[in-house]
Amino acid sequence: VAQCMNMTIDEKIDEVKDIMDSFFDPLDRYRYLMDQGELAETFKEEYRLPEFKVAGCVSQVWLVPEYKNGVIKYYSDSDAQITKGVVTVFSNIYGGHTPDEIVSSERNLTEELNFGNILSVNRRNGAYSMLLKIKEYAKACKE
């Protein structure tokens, strides 16, 4: 996902959706997500703390918010490659936006990105937990 600061959340979602929809083979979508995980920024070891773990994920997932200059950036990692790809995509979509923009985004990414084709029910539930955590952090920054 382009880390363009001038793209809206909706534009970023549409971009990822277009990429995902361009793959006819579910395996290619799976590979795309795994590639996103490989392209992720290096995750700092000091962020591997229990308070940054996302509950409800099959694998271990860390999601760390950084609120600066009115926008939130998310740092993320997972011990499973596919999950790392999912959390990286989510971090790129929502990162660089204000808490208001993040909280007011109503789109259902697990549906729109058609994760049902490539992720098990448990992984889809984990993806949903990641999205809830992203919004939870954004809400906390608004208070």
CSV table of N, CA and C in Angstrom, one decimal:
chain,number,residue,atom,x,y,z
A,1,VAL,N,0.9,-1.2,0.0
A,1,VAL,CA,0.0,0.0,0.0
A,1,VAL,C,0.9,1.2,0.0
A,2,ALA,N,0.6,2.1,-0.8
A,2,ALA,CA,1.3,3.4,-0.9
A,2,ALA,C,1.2,4.1,0.4
A,3,GLN,N,2.3,4.5,1.0
A,3,GLN,CA,2.3,5.2,2.3
A,3,GLN,C,2.1,6.7,2.0
A,4,CYS,N,1.3,7.0,1.0
A,4,CYS,CA,1.0,8.4,0.7
A,4,CYS,C,0.2,9.1,1.8
A,5,MET,N,0.8,10.1,2.3
A,5,MET,CA,0.1,10.9,3.4
A,5,MET,C,-1.1,11.6,2.9
A,6,ASN,N,-1.2,11.8,1.6
A,6,ASN,CA,-2.3,12.6,1.1
A,6,ASN,C,-3.5,11.7,0.6
A,7,MET,N,-3.3,10.4,0.8
A,7,MET,CA,-4.4,9.5,0.5
A,7,MET,C,-5.3,9.4,1.7
A,8,THR,N,-6.6,9.3,1.4
A,8,THR,CA,-7.6,9.1,2.5
A,8,THR,C,-7.6,7.6,2.9
A,9,ILE,N,-8.2,7.3,4.0
A,9,ILE,CA,-8.3,5.9,4.4
A,9,ILE,C,-9.1,5.1,3.3
A,10,ASP,N,-10.2,5.7,2.8
A,10,ASP,CA,-11.0,5.1,1.8
A,10,ASP,C,-10.2,4.8,0.5
A,11,GLU,N,-9.3,5.8,0.1
A,11,GLU,CA,-8.5,5.6,-1.1
A,11,GLU,C,-7.5,4.5,-0.9
A,12,LYS,N,-6.9,4.4,0.3
A,12,LYS,CA,-6.0,3.3,0.6
A,12,LYS,C,-6.7,1.9,0.6
A,13,ILE,N,-7.9,1.9,1.2
A,13,ILE,CA,-8.7,0.6,1.2
A,13,ILE,C,-9.0,0.2,-0.3
A,14,ASP,N,-9.4,1.2,-1.1
A,14,ASP,CA,-9.8,0.9,-2.5
A,14,ASP,C,-8.5,0.4,-3.2
A,15,GLU,N,-7.4,1.0,-2.9
A,15,GLU,CA,-6.2,0.6,-3.6
A,15,GLU,C,-5.8,-0.9,-3.3
A,16,VAL,N,-5.9,-1.2,-2.0
A,16,VAL,CA,-5.6,-2.6,-1.6
A,16,VAL,C,-6.7,-3.6,-2.2
A,17,LYS,N,-7.9,-3.1,-2.2
A,17,LYS,CA,-9.0,-3.9,-2.7
A,17,LYS,C,-8.8,-4.2,-4.2
A,18,ASP,N,-8.4,-3.1,-4.9
A,18,ASP,CA,-8.2,-3.3,-6.4
A,18,ASP,C,-7.0,-4.3,-6.6
A,19,ILE,N,-6.0,-4.2,-5.8
A,19,ILE,CA,-4.9,-5.2,-5.9
A,19,ILE,C,-5.4,-6.6,-5.6
A,20,MET,N,-6.1,-6.7,-4.5
A,20,MET,CA,-6.5,-8.1,-4.1
A,20,MET,C,-7.5,-8.6,-5.2
A,21,ASP,N,-8.4,-7.8,-5.7
A,21,ASP,CA,-9.4,-8.2,-6.7
A,21,ASP,C,-8.7,-8.6,-8.0
A,22,SER,N,-7.5,-8.1,-8.3
A,22,SER,CA,-6.8,-8.4,-9.5
A,22,SER,C,-6.3,-9.8,-9.6
A,23,PHE,N,-6.2,-10.5,-8.4
A,23,PHE,CA,-5.7,-11.8,-8.4
A,23,PHE,C,-6.9,-12.8,-8.5
A,24,PHE,N,-6.8,-13.7,-9.5
A,24,PHE,CA,-7.9,-14.7,-9.7
A,24,PHE,C,-7.7,-15.9,-8.8
A,25,ASP,N,-6.4,-16.2,-8.5
A,25,ASP,CA,-6.1,-17.3,-7.7
A,25,ASP,C,-6.0,-16.9,-6.3
A,26,PRO,N,-6.7,-17.5,-5.4
A,26,PRO,CA,-6.6,-17.2,-3.9
A,26,PRO,C,-5.2,-17.3,-3.4
A,27,LEU,N,-4.4,-18.2,-4.0
A,27,LEU,CA,-3.0,-18.3,-3.6
A,27,LEU,C,-2.2,-17.0,-3.9
A,28,ASP,N,-2.5,-16.4,-5.0
A,28,ASP,CA,-1.8,-15.1,-5.3
A,28,ASP,C,-2.2,-14.0,-4.2
A,29,ARG,N,-3.4,-14.0,-3.8
A,29,ARG,CA,-3.8,-13.1,-2.7
A,29,ARG,C,-3.0,-13.3,-1.4
A,30,TYR,N,-3.0,-14.6,-1.1
A,30,TYR,CA,-2.2,-15.1,0.0
A,30,TYR,C,-0.8,-14.6,-0.1
A,31,ARG,N,-0.2,-14.8,-1.2
A,31,ARG,CA,1.2,-14.4,-1.5
A,31,ARG,C,1.4,-12.9,-1.3
A,32,TYR,N,0.4,-12.1,-1.9
A,32,TYR,CA,0.4,-10.7,-1.7
A,32,TYR,C,0.5,-10.3,-0.3
A,33,LEU,N,-0.4,-10.8,0.5
A,33,LEU,CA,-0.4,-10.5,2.0
A,33,LEU,C,1.0,-10.9,2.6
A,34,MET,N,1.5,-12.0,2.3
A,34,MET,CA,2.8,-12.4,2.8
A,34,MET,C,3.9,-11.5,2.4
A,35,ASP,N,3.8,-11.0,1.1
A,35,ASP,CA,4.8,-10.0,0.6
A,35,ASP,C,4.7,-8.7,1.4
A,36,GLN,N,3.5,-8.3,1.8
A,36,GLN,CA,3.3,-7.1,2.5
A,36,GLN,C,4.0,-7.2,3.9
A,37,GLY,N,3.9,-8.4,4.5
A,37,GLY,CA,4.6,-8.6,5.8
A,37,GLY,C,6.1,-8.5,5.6
A,38,GLU,N,6.6,-9.0,4.5
A,38,GLU,CA,8.1,-9.0,4.3
A,38,GLU,C,8.5,-7.5,4.0
A,39,LEU,N,7.7,-6.7,3.5
A,39,LEU,CA,8.0,-5.3,3.2
A,39,LEU,C,7.9,-4.4,4.5
A,40,ALA,N,7.3,-4.9,5.5
A,40,ALA,CA,7.1,-4.1,6.7
A,40,ALA,C,8.4,-3.6,7.3
A,41,GLU,N,8.2,-2.4,8.0
A,41,GLU,CA,9.3,-1.8,8.7
A,41,GLU,C,9.8,-2.8,9.8
A,42,THR,N,11.1,-2.8,10.1
A,42,THR,CA,11.6,-3.6,11.1
A,42,THR,C,10.9,-3.2,12.5
A,43,PHE,N,10.5,-4.2,13.2
A,43,PHE,CA,9.8,-4.1,14.4
A,43,PHE,C,10.8,-4.0,15.6
A,44,LYS,N,10.7,-3.0,16.4
A,44,LYS,CA,11.7,-2.9,17.5
A,44,LYS,C,11.4,-3.9,18.6
A,45,GLU,N,12.5,-4.6,19.1
A,45,GLU,CA,12.3,-5.6,20.1
A,45,GLU,C,11.6,-5.1,21.4
A,46,GLU,N,11.9,-3.8,21.7
A,46,GLU,CA,11.3,-3.3,22.9
A,46,GLU,C,9.8,-3.1,22.9
A,47,TYR,N,9.2,-3.3,21.7
A,47,TYR,CA,7.8,-3.2,21.5
A,47,TYR,C,7.1,-4.5,21.8
A,48,ARG,N,7.9,-5.6,21.9
A,48,ARG,CA,7.3,-6.9,22.1
A,48,ARG,C,6.8,-7.1,23.6
A,49,LEU,N,5.9,-6.3,24.0
A,49,LEU,CA,5.4,-6.3,25.3
A,49,LEU,C,4.0,-6.8,25.4
A,50,PRO,N,3.6,-7.4,26.5
A,50,PRO,CA,2.2,-8.0,26.6
A,50,PRO,C,1.1,-6.9,26.3
A,51,GLU,N,1.3,-5.7,26.7
A,51,GLU,CA,0.3,-4.7,26.5
A,51,GLU,C,0.1,-4.3,25.1
A,52,PHE,N,1.0,-4.7,24.2
A,52,PHE,CA,0.9,-4.4,22.8
A,52,PHE,C,0.4,-5.6,22.0
A,53,LYS,N,0.2,-6.7,22.7
A,53,LYS,CA,-0.3,-7.9,22.0
A,53,LYS,C,-1.8,-7.8,21.7
A,54,VAL,N,-2.2,-8.3,20.5
A,54,VAL,CA,-3.6,-8.2,20.2
A,54,VAL,C,-4.3,-9.5,20.6
A,55,ALA,N,-5.2,-9.4,21.5
A,55,ALA,CA,-5.9,-10.6,22.0
A,55,ALA,C,-6.9,-11.1,20.8
A,56,GLY,N,-7.1,-12.4,20.8
A,56,GLY,CA,-8.1,-12.9,19.8
A,56,GLY,C,-7.4,-13.4,18.5
A,57,CYS,N,-6.1,-13.4,18.5
A,57,CYS,CA,-5.4,-13.8,17.3
A,57,CYS,C,-4.8,-15.2,17.6
A,58,VAL,N,-4.8,-16.1,16.5
A,58,VAL,CA,-4.2,-17.4,16.7
A,58,VAL,C,-2.7,-17.3,16.9
A,59,SER,N,-2.1,-16.4,16.1
A,59,SER,CA,-0.7,-16.2,16.3
A,59,SER,C,-0.4,-15.0,17.2
A,60,GLN,N,0.8,-14.8,17.5
A,60,GLN,CA,1.2,-13.6,18.3
A,60,GLN,C,1.2,-12.4,17.4
A,61,VAL,N,0.5,-11.3,17.8
A,61,VAL,CA,0.5,-10.1,17.0
A,61,VAL,C,0.7,-8.9,17.9
A,62,TRP,N,1.6,-8.1,17.5
A,62,TRP,CA,1.9,-6.8,18.3
A,62,TRP,C,1.4,-5.6,17.5
A,63,LEU,N,0.8,-4.7,18.1
A,63,LEU,CA,0.3,-3.5,17.4
A,63,LEU,C,0.6,-2.3,18.3
A,64,VAL,N,1.5,-1.4,17.9
A,64,VAL,CA,2.0,-0.3,18.7
A,64,VAL,C,1.6,1.0,18.1
A,65,PRO,N,0.8,1.8,18.8
A,65,PRO,CA,0.5,3.1,18.2
A,65,PRO,C,1.5,4.2,18.6
A,66,GLU,N,1.7,5.1,17.7
A,66,GLU,CA,2.5,6.3,18.0
A,66,GLU,C,1.7,7.5,17.6
A,67,TYR,N,1.3,8.3,18.6
A,67,TYR,CA,0.5,9.5,18.3
A,67,TYR,C,1.4,10.7,18.4
A,68,LYS,N,1.6,11.3,17.2
A,68,LYS,CA,2.5,12.5,17.1
A,68,LYS,C,1.9,13.5,16.1
A,69,ASN,N,1.9,14.8,16.4
A,69,ASN,CA,1.5,15.8,15.5
A,69,ASN,C,0.1,15.6,14.9
A,70,GLY,N,-0.8,15.0,15.8
A,70,GLY,CA,-2.2,14.9,15.5
A,70,GLY,C,-2.5,13.6,14.7
A,71,VAL,N,-1.5,12.8,14.3
A,71,VAL,CA,-1.8,11.6,13.6
A,71,VAL,C,-1.2,10.4,14.3
A,72,ILE,N,-1.7,9.2,14.0
A,72,ILE,CA,-1.3,8.0,14.6
A,72,ILE,C,-0.5,7.2,13.5
A,73,LYS,N,0.6,6.7,13.9
A,73,LYS,CA,1.4,5.7,13.1
A,73,LYS,C,1.3,4.4,13.9
A,74,TYR,N,1.1,3.3,13.2
A,74,TYR,CA,1.1,2.0,13.8
A,74,TYR,C,2.3,1.2,13.4
A,75,TYR,N,3.0,0.6,14.4
A,75,TYR,CA,4.1,-0.4,14.2
A,75,TYR,C,3.5,-1.7,14.5
A,76,SER,N,3.8,-2.7,13.7
A,76,SER,CA,3.2,-4.0,13.9
A,76,SER,C,4.1,-5.2,13.5
A,77,ASP,N,3.8,-6.3,14.1
A,77,ASP,CA,4.5,-7.5,13.8
A,77,ASP,C,3.7,-8.7,14.2
A,78,SER,N,4.1,-9.9,13.7
A,78,SER,CA,3.5,-11.2,14.0
A,78,SER,C,4.5,-12.3,13.8
A,79,ASP,N,4.3,-13.4,14.6
A,79,ASP,CA,5.2,-14.5,14.4
A,79,ASP,C,4.7,-15.4,13.3
A,80,ALA,N,3.6,-15.1,12.6
A,80,ALA,CA,3.1,-15.9,11.5
A,80,ALA,C,3.1,-14.9,10.2
A,81,GLN,N,3.7,-15.4,9.2
A,81,GLN,CA,3.9,-14.5,8.0
A,81,GLN,C,2.6,-14.0,7.4
A,82,ILE,N,1.6,-14.8,7.3
A,82,ILE,CA,0.3,-14.3,6.7
A,82,ILE,C,-0.3,-13.3,7.6
A,83,THR,N,-0.2,-13.5,8.9
A,83,THR,CA,-0.8,-12.6,9.9
A,83,THR,C,0.0,-11.3,9.9
A,84,LYS,N,1.3,-11.4,9.8
A,84,LYS,CA,2.1,-10.2,9.7
A,84,LYS,C,1.7,-9.3,8.4
A,85,GLY,N,1.4,-10.0,7.4
A,85,GLY,CA,1.0,-9.3,6.2
A,85,GLY,C,-0.4,-8.6,6.4
A,86,VAL,N,-1.3,-9.2,7.0
A,86,VAL,CA,-2.6,-8.6,7.3
A,86,VAL,C,-2.4,-7.4,8.2
A,87,VAL,N,-1.7,-7.5,9.3
A,87,VAL,CA,-1.5,-6.4,10.3
A,87,VAL,C,-0.7,-5.3,9.6
A,88,THR,N,0.2,-5.6,8.7
A,88,THR,CA,1.0,-4.6,8.0
A,88,THR,C,0.0,-3.8,7.1
A,89,VAL,N,-0.8,-4.5,6.3
A,89,VAL,CA,-1.8,-3.8,5.4
A,89,VAL,C,-2.7,-2.9,6.3
A,90,PHE,N,-3.2,-3.4,7.4
A,90,PHE,CA,-4.1,-2.5,8.2
A,90,PHE,C,-3.3,-1.3,8.8
A,91,SER,N,-2.1,-1.6,9.2
A,91,SER,CA,-1.2,-0.5,9.8
A,91,SER,C,-1.0,0.6,8.7
A,92,ASN,N,-0.7,0.2,7.5
A,92,ASN,CA,-0.5,1.1,6.4
A,92,ASN,C,-1.8,1.9,6.0
A,93,ILE,N,-2.9,1.2,6.0
A,93,ILE,CA,-4.2,1.9,5.7
A,93,ILE,C,-4.5,2.9,6.7
A,94,TYR,N,-4.4,2.6,8.0
A,94,TYR,CA,-4.9,3.5,9.0
A,94,TYR,C,-3.8,4.5,9.5
A,95,GLY,N,-2.5,4.1,9.3
A,95,GLY,CA,-1.4,4.9,9.8
A,95,GLY,C,-1.3,6.2,9.0
A,96,GLY,N,-0.9,7.3,9.7
A,96,GLY,CA,-0.8,8.6,9.1
A,96,GLY,C,-2.1,9.4,9.1
A,97,HIS,N,-3.1,8.9,9.8
A,97,HIS,CA,-4.4,9.6,9.9
A,97,HIS,C,-4.7,10.0,11.3
A,98,THR,N,-5.6,10.9,11.4
A,98,THR,CA,-6.0,11.5,12.7
A,98,THR,C,-6.9,10.4,13.4
A,99,PRO,N,-7.0,10.5,14.7
A,99,PRO,CA,-7.9,9.6,15.5
A,99,PRO,C,-9.3,9.7,14.9
A,100,ASP,N,-9.8,10.9,14.6
A,100,ASP,CA,-11.2,11.1,14.1
A,100,ASP,C,-11.4,10.3,12.8
A,101,GLU,N,-10.4,10.4,11.9
A,101,GLU,CA,-10.5,9.7,10.6
A,101,GLU,C,-10.6,8.2,10.8
A,102,ILE,N,-9.7,7.7,11.7
A,102,ILE,CA,-9.7,6.3,11.9
A,102,ILE,C,-11.0,5.8,12.6
A,103,VAL,N,-11.4,6.5,13.6
A,103,VAL,CA,-12.6,6.0,14.3
A,103,VAL,C,-13.9,6.1,13.4
A,104,SER,N,-13.9,7.1,12.6
A,104,SER,CA,-15.1,7.3,11.7
A,104,SER,C,-15.1,6.4,10.5
A,105,SER,N,-14.0,5.7,10.2
A,105,SER,CA,-14.0,4.8,9.1
A,105,SER,C,-14.9,3.6,9.4
A,106,GLU,N,-15.9,3.4,8.6
A,106,GLU,CA,-16.9,2.3,8.9
A,106,GLU,C,-16.7,1.1,8.0
A,107,ARG,N,-15.7,1.1,7.1
A,107,ARG,CA,-15.7,0.0,6.2
A,107,ARG,C,-15.2,-1.3,6.8
A,108,ASN,N,-15.8,-2.4,6.4
A,108,ASN,CA,-15.5,-3.8,6.9
A,108,ASN,C,-14.4,-4.4,6.0
A,109,LEU,N,-13.1,-4.2,6.5
A,109,LEU,CA,-12.0,-4.7,5.6
A,109,LEU,C,-12.0,-6.2,5.4
A,110,THR,N,-12.4,-7.0,6.4
A,110,THR,CA,-12.3,-8.4,6.2
A,110,THR,C,-13.3,-8.9,5.1
A,111,GLU,N,-14.4,-8.2,5.0
A,111,GLU,CA,-15.4,-8.4,3.9
A,111,GLU,C,-14.8,-7.9,2.6
A,112,GLU,N,-14.5,-6.6,2.6
A,112,GLU,CA,-14.1,-5.9,1.4
A,112,GLU,C,-12.9,-6.5,0.7
A,113,LEU,N,-11.9,-7.0,1.5
A,113,LEU,CA,-10.7,-7.5,1.0
A,113,LEU,C,-10.8,-9.0,0.8
A,114,ASN,N,-12.1,-9.5,1.0
A,114,ASN,CA,-12.4,-10.9,0.6
A,114,ASN,C,-11.5,-11.9,1.3
A,115,PHE,N,-11.2,-11.7,2.6
A,115,PHE,CA,-10.4,-12.6,3.4
A,115,PHE,C,-11.0,-14.0,3.5
A,116,GLY,N,-12.3,-14.1,3.3
A,116,GLY,CA,-13.0,-15.4,3.5
A,116,GLY,C,-12.4,-16.4,2.5
A,117,ASN,N,-11.9,-16.0,1.4
A,117,ASN,CA,-11.3,-16.9,0.4
A,117,ASN,C,-10.0,-17.4,0.8
A,118,ILE,N,-9.2,-16.7,1.6
A,118,ILE,CA,-7.8,-17.1,1.9
A,118,ILE,C,-7.5,-17.3,3.4
A,119,LEU,N,-8.3,-16.8,4.3
A,119,LEU,CA,-8.0,-16.9,5.7
A,119,LEU,C,-9.0,-17.8,6.4
A,120,SER,N,-8.5,-18.6,7.3
A,120,SER,CA,-9.4,-19.5,8.1
A,120,SER,C,-10.3,-18.6,9.0
A,121,VAL,N,-11.4,-19.2,9.5
A,121,VAL,CA,-12.3,-18.4,10.4
A,121,VAL,C,-11.5,-17.8,11.5
A,122,ASN,N,-10.6,-18.6,12.1
A,122,ASN,CA,-9.8,-18.1,13.3
A,122,ASN,C,-8.9,-16.9,12.9
A,123,ARG,N,-8.3,-16.9,11.7
A,123,ARG,CA,-7.5,-15.8,11.2
A,123,ARG,C,-8.4,-14.6,10.9
A,124,ARG,N,-9.5,-14.8,10.3
A,124,ARG,CA,-10.5,-13.7,10.1
A,124,ARG,C,-10.9,-13.1,11.4
A,125,ASN,N,-11.1,-13.9,12.4
A,125,ASN,CA,-11.5,-13.3,13.7
A,125,ASN,C,-10.3,-12.5,14.3
A,126,GLY,N,-9.1,-13.0,14.0
A,126,GLY,CA,-7.9,-12.3,14.5
A,126,GLY,C,-7.7,-11.0,13.7
A,127,ALA,N,-8.0,-11.0,12.4
A,127,ALA,CA,-8.0,-9.7,11.6
A,127,ALA,C,-9.0,-8.7,12.2
A,128,TYR,N,-10.2,-9.2,12.6
A,128,TYR,CA,-11.2,-8.3,13.1
A,128,TYR,C,-10.7,-7.8,14.5
A,129,SER,N,-10.0,-8.6,15.3
A,129,SER,CA,-9.5,-8.1,16.5
A,129,SER,C,-8.4,-7.0,16.3
A,130,MET,N,-7.6,-7.2,15.3
A,130,MET,CA,-6.6,-6.2,14.9
A,130,MET,C,-7.3,-4.8,14.6
A,131,LEU,N,-8.4,-4.9,13.8
A,131,LEU,CA,-9.1,-3.7,13.4
A,131,LEU,C,-9.7,-3.0,14.7
A,132,LEU,N,-10.2,-3.8,15.6
A,132,LEU,CA,-10.8,-3.3,16.8
A,132,LEU,C,-9.7,-2.6,17.6
A,133,LYS,N,-8.5,-3.2,17.7
A,133,LYS,CA,-7.4,-2.6,18.4
A,133,LYS,C,-7.0,-1.3,17.8
A,134,ILE,N,-6.9,-1.2,16.5
A,134,ILE,CA,-6.5,0.0,15.8
A,134,ILE,C,-7.5,1.1,16.2
A,135,LYS,N,-8.8,0.8,16.2
A,135,LYS,CA,-9.8,1.8,16.5
A,135,LYS,C,-9.8,2.2,18.0
A,136,GLU,N,-9.5,1.2,18.9
A,136,GLU,CA,-9.4,1.4,20.3
A,136,GLU,C,-8.3,2.4,20.6
A,137,TYR,N,-7.1,2.2,20.0
A,137,TYR,CA,-6.0,3.1,20.2
A,137,TYR,C,-6.4,4.5,19.7
A,138,ALA,N,-7.1,4.6,18.5
A,138,ALA,CA,-7.5,5.9,18.0
A,138,ALA,C,-8.4,6.6,19.0
A,139,LYS,N,-9.4,5.9,19.5
A,139,LYS,CA,-10.3,6.4,20.5
A,139,LYS,C,-9.6,7.0,21.7
A,140,ALA,N,-8.6,6.2,22.2
A,140,ALA,CA,-7.9,6.6,23.3
A,140,ALA,C,-7.1,7.9,23.1
A,141,CYS,N,-6.6,8.1,21.8
A,141,CYS,CA,-5.9,9.4,21.5
A,141,CYS,C,-6.8,10.6,21.4
A,142,LYS,N,-8.1,10.3,21.2
A,142,LYS,CA,-9.1,11.4,21.1
A,142,LYS,C,-9.4,12.0,22.5
A,143,GLU,N,-9.3,11.1,23.5
A,143,GLU,CA,-9.8,11.5,24.9
A,143,GLU,C,-8.8,12.4,25.5
